PDB file of C-alpha atoms in Angstrom:
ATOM      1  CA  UNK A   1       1.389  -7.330   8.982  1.00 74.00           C
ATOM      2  CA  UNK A   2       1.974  -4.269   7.187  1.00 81.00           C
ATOM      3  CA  UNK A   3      -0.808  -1.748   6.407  1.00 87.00           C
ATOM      4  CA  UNK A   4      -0.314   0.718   3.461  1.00 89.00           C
ATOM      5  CA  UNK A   5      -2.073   3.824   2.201  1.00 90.00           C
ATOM      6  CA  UNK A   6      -2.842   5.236  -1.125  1.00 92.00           C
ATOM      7  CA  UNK A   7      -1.442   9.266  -1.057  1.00 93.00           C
ATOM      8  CA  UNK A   8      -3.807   9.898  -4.057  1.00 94.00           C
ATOM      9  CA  UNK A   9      -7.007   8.262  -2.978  1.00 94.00           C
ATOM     10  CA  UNK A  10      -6.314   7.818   0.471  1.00 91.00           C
ATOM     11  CA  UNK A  11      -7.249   3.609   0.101  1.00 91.00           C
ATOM     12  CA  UNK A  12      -5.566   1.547   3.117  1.00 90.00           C
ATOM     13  CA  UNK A  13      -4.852  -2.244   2.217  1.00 87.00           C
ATOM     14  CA  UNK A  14      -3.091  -5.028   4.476  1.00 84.00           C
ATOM     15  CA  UNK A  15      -0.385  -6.939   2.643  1.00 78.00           C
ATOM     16  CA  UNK A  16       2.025  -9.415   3.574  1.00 70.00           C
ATOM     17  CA  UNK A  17       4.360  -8.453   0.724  1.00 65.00           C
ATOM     18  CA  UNK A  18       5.918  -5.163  -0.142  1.00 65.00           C
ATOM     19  CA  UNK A  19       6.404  -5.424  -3.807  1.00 61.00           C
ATOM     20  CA  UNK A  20       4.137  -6.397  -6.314  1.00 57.00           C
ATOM     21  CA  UNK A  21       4.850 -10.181  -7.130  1.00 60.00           C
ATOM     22  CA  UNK A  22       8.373 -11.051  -8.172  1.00 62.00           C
ATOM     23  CA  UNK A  23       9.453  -7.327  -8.963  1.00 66.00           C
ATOM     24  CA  UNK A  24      11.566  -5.006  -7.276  1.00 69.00           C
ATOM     25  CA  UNK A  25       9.123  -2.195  -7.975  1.00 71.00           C
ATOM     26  CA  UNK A  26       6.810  -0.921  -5.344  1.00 71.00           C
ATOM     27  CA  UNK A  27       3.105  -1.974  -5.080  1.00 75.00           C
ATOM     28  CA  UNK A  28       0.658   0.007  -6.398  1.00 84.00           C
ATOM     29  CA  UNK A  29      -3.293   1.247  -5.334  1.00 88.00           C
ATOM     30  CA  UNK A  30      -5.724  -1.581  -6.623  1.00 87.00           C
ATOM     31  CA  UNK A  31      -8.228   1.272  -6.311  1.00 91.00           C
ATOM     32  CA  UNK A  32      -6.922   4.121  -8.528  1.00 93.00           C
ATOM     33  CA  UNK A  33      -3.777   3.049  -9.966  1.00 89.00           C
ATOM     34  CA  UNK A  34      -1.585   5.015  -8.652  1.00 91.00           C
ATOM     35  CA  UNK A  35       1.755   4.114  -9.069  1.00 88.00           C
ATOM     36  CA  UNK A  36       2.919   3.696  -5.293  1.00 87.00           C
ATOM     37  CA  UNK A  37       1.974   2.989  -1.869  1.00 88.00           C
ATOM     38  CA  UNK A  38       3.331   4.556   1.570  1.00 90.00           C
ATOM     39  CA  UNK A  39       3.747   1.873   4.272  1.00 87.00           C
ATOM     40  CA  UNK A  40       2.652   2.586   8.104  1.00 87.00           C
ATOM     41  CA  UNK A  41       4.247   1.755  10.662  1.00 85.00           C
ATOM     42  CA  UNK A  42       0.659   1.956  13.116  1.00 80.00           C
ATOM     43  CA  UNK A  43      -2.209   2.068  11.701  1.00 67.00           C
ATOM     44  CA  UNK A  44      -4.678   4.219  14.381  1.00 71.00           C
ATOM     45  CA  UNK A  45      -7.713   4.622  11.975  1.00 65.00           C
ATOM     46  CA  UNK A  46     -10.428   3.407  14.273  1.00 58.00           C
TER      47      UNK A  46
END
């Protein structure tokens, strides 16, 4: 399952899909808003 940080807020979500709904465009934090999200590929944060 891919895990996916916020490079504005730093906000980490799991999500089983990489785009938001039916669009091509990339997901974005439901934190802040901002307008994309940066996948990684381990997440280590203990």
């Amino acid at each position: 399952m891919p895990n996916f940080i916020c490079p504005s807020c730093g906000n980490r979500s799991i999500s089983t899909d990489r785009t938001a709904g039916f669009h091509s465009r990339a997901r974005g934090c439901a934190k802040c808003g901002f307008g994309f999200l940066f996948e990684l590929l381990d997440d280590y944060y203990p």
